[in-house]
XYZ file of C-alpha atoms in Angstrom:
230
model
C 38.280 66.406 18.163
C 39.074 69.866 19.508
C 37.871 72.887 17.786
C 38.900 76.134 19.115
C 37.320 79.326 17.732
C 36.083 83.323 19.083
C 32.438 84.140 18.999
C 31.779 85.486 15.961
C 30.046 88.823 17.048
C 32.507 89.702 19.923
C 35.497 87.932 19.858
C 38.036 88.669 22.376
C 40.049 92.104 23.460
C 43.219 92.114 21.387
C 43.188 88.688 19.775
C 44.218 88.640 16.268
C 41.792 89.535 13.343
C 41.416 89.803 9.561
C 39.340 92.035 7.615
C 35.455 90.558 7.636
C 33.073 90.134 4.996
C 29.365 88.972 4.243
C 28.747 85.111 3.795
C 27.854 84.154 0.470
C 25.926 81.239 -0.334
C 29.272 79.398 -1.319
C 30.176 80.148 2.361
C 27.172 78.546 3.496
C 27.559 75.106 1.395
C 30.977 74.983 2.569
C 29.989 75.178 6.295
C 27.591 72.771 5.898
C 29.375 70.398 4.029
C 32.028 70.946 7.063
C 29.883 70.203 9.730
C 28.405 66.971 8.025
C 31.684 65.516 7.546
C 33.030 66.005 10.817
C 29.565 64.543 11.900
C 29.823 61.341 9.978
C 33.975 61.572 11.338
C 32.628 61.732 15.075
C 30.764 58.602 14.150
C 33.329 56.215 12.584
C 35.612 57.386 15.613
C 33.307 56.435 18.245
C 32.399 53.022 16.822
C 35.096 51.985 14.597
C 38.721 51.225 15.054
C 41.907 49.649 13.446
C 41.175 46.271 11.584
C 37.444 47.111 11.115
C 36.610 47.594 7.532
C 35.791 49.531 4.525
C 33.941 47.469 2.503
C 33.220 48.115 -1.387
C 30.654 45.630 -3.178
C 30.325 45.796 -6.391
C 28.296 43.729 -9.346
C 28.965 41.689 -12.244
C 28.298 43.070 -15.082
C 25.495 41.071 -16.008
C 23.857 41.855 -12.414
C 23.911 45.483 -12.674
C 20.754 47.140 -11.127
C 18.810 49.711 -13.494
C 18.640 51.856 -10.798
C 19.810 53.596 -7.780
C 16.449 52.307 -5.903
C 17.263 48.941 -6.821
C 21.370 48.736 -5.835
C 19.722 50.218 -2.590
C 16.988 47.167 -2.301
C 20.438 44.748 -2.784
C 22.512 46.411 0.033
C 19.482 46.617 2.463
C 18.928 42.836 1.935
C 22.731 42.254 2.588
C 22.840 44.241 5.727
C 19.484 42.617 7.356
C 21.241 39.203 6.485
C 24.761 40.570 8.321
C 22.273 41.682 11.114
C 20.959 38.445 11.522
C 24.319 36.295 11.314
C 25.903 38.652 13.956
C 22.835 38.132 16.284
C 23.151 34.642 15.865
C 26.310 34.906 16.976
C 25.560 37.220 19.864
C 26.896 40.095 18.277
C 25.393 43.703 17.410
C 26.245 44.541 13.572
C 26.845 48.403 13.450
C 27.590 49.970 9.835
C 27.429 53.192 7.624
C 27.089 52.927 4.192
C 26.591 55.089 0.708
C 25.408 53.799 -2.538
C 27.239 55.634 -5.781
C 26.784 55.739 -9.206
C 30.320 55.409 -10.862
C 31.429 57.584 -14.347
C 30.035 54.591 -16.365
C 26.818 54.252 -14.825
C 27.335 51.240 -12.573
C 26.479 51.407 -8.966
C 28.398 50.117 -5.997
C 28.181 50.326 -2.290
C 30.915 51.931 0.313
C 30.508 50.483 3.684
C 32.149 50.817 7.310
C 31.600 47.387 9.331
C 33.069 45.881 12.198
C 35.629 43.464 11.436
C 35.653 40.094 13.866
C 37.507 37.264 13.066
C 36.299 34.328 15.954
C 35.632 30.486 15.660
C 31.746 31.719 15.546
C 31.897 34.380 13.418
C 33.860 35.662 10.596
C 32.965 39.244 9.160
C 35.087 38.071 5.808
C 33.533 34.661 5.552
C 30.039 36.242 5.955
C 30.151 38.961 3.569
C 31.768 36.877 0.888
C 28.869 33.940 1.347
C 25.917 36.884 1.558
C 27.048 39.302 -1.298
C 25.918 37.117 -4.534
C 25.882 40.118 -6.923
C 29.688 40.579 -7.833
C 33.216 41.475 -6.357
C 33.999 42.210 -2.465
C 36.857 44.651 -1.872
C 38.380 44.792 1.947
C 40.476 47.576 3.132
C 41.087 47.443 6.772
C 40.679 50.943 8.789
C 43.621 52.726 9.908
C 43.684 55.716 11.917
C 46.066 58.080 10.341
C 44.114 59.834 7.835
C 41.440 56.755 6.915
C 38.813 58.173 9.183
C 38.949 61.521 7.882
C 39.029 60.756 4.191
C 36.145 57.923 4.704
C 34.124 60.779 6.348
C 34.779 63.414 3.206
C 34.166 60.782 0.777
C 30.842 59.640 2.050
C 29.271 63.318 2.813
C 30.980 64.335 -0.909
C 28.794 61.546 -2.558
C 25.990 62.595 -0.526
C 26.247 65.974 -1.412
C 27.006 65.619 -5.166
C 24.288 62.759 -6.054
C 21.608 63.811 -3.437
C 18.977 64.281 -6.364
C 19.500 60.839 -7.134
C 18.672 59.649 -3.663
C 22.255 58.996 -2.465
C 22.558 59.506 0.863
C 24.413 57.744 3.466
C 22.644 55.637 5.983
C 23.786 53.716 9.232
C 22.346 51.820 11.745
C 20.221 52.827 14.828
C 22.989 50.979 17.346
C 25.673 53.418 16.976
C 27.090 55.556 19.100
C 26.556 59.702 18.722
C 28.972 61.649 20.578
C 27.338 64.975 21.192
C 30.031 67.862 21.372
C 30.587 69.285 24.600
C 31.294 73.316 25.075
C 33.350 74.791 26.978
C 34.213 78.845 27.309
C 37.695 79.876 27.575
C 38.804 83.370 28.760
C 41.930 83.910 27.130
C 43.163 85.938 24.177
C 44.939 83.473 22.304
C 45.849 79.912 21.963
C 48.863 77.973 21.137
C 49.847 77.492 17.191
C 50.992 74.306 18.603
C 48.790 72.512 20.904
C 49.967 70.820 23.717
C 48.042 67.126 24.354
C 47.187 65.891 27.572
C 49.300 63.424 29.125
C 48.683 60.137 27.472
C 47.527 61.737 24.454
C 49.397 62.806 21.074
C 47.891 64.995 18.312
C 46.833 62.861 15.143
C 48.938 63.533 12.439
C 47.721 65.985 9.759
C 44.781 66.862 11.842
C 46.299 70.292 13.162
C 44.522 72.710 11.202
C 45.058 76.607 11.873
C 43.280 79.266 10.079
C 40.893 82.434 9.832
C 37.114 82.367 9.169
C 36.542 84.479 6.510
C 33.395 85.550 7.402
C 34.082 86.578 11.201
C 38.033 87.671 10.179
C 39.010 85.529 13.670
C 41.144 82.557 13.931
C 40.019 79.026 14.747
C 41.777 75.460 15.299
C 40.871 72.192 14.610
C 42.832 69.299 15.749
C 42.398 65.253 16.921
C 43.751 63.807 19.868
C 44.973 60.203 20.043
C 45.070 58.144 22.963
C 48.559 56.368 23.719
C 48.336 52.563 23.536
C 44.147 52.741 22.692
C 42.355 51.169 20.216
C 40.698 54.211 18.430
């Protein structure tokens, strides 16, 4: 994930600029939201790959929990059982999840988990065995757009329902990538960046725009390695 921007206080001589304005509470909230989305997206990209699962766990009508707290206890018990089964098979269990309450008040859980189908461990069979409260919906992860959409969805749910305790959780064994910063002394950058050899720009990820507060341009895009799994 590449982000290019000019320093807000200085910019660069001769770089394009639009009229700047004071930051509003909406600007701050929007930026915080975007930063959270990028953080979750980096977690997904660093730890999960095509073929892993976006899993939705739901409840039968007569087994719906009466509170968000009770729903979280259900999913945490499920995750503990999954972790033990993975450990027994010599595997590490990795996950990210968020619990949400639907429009009609029913809780369900969105999870991102690794997909393993081996003789000693089948993720799908294990989920079907361990989640006894209702439905299991498996959607394979795919690279173009899915990671970004999931990150955005998870963070929006956390923000919208935070008063009810709807924050996302993750396993402690996830790789947490740290951004690397590099100062480039240049007045401009290509509107259509050229990817390094062996890489392509992920479809739909290129974004060129202007920061409404500083007035300076920015550019964001995601690189995908050719022949890679993630």
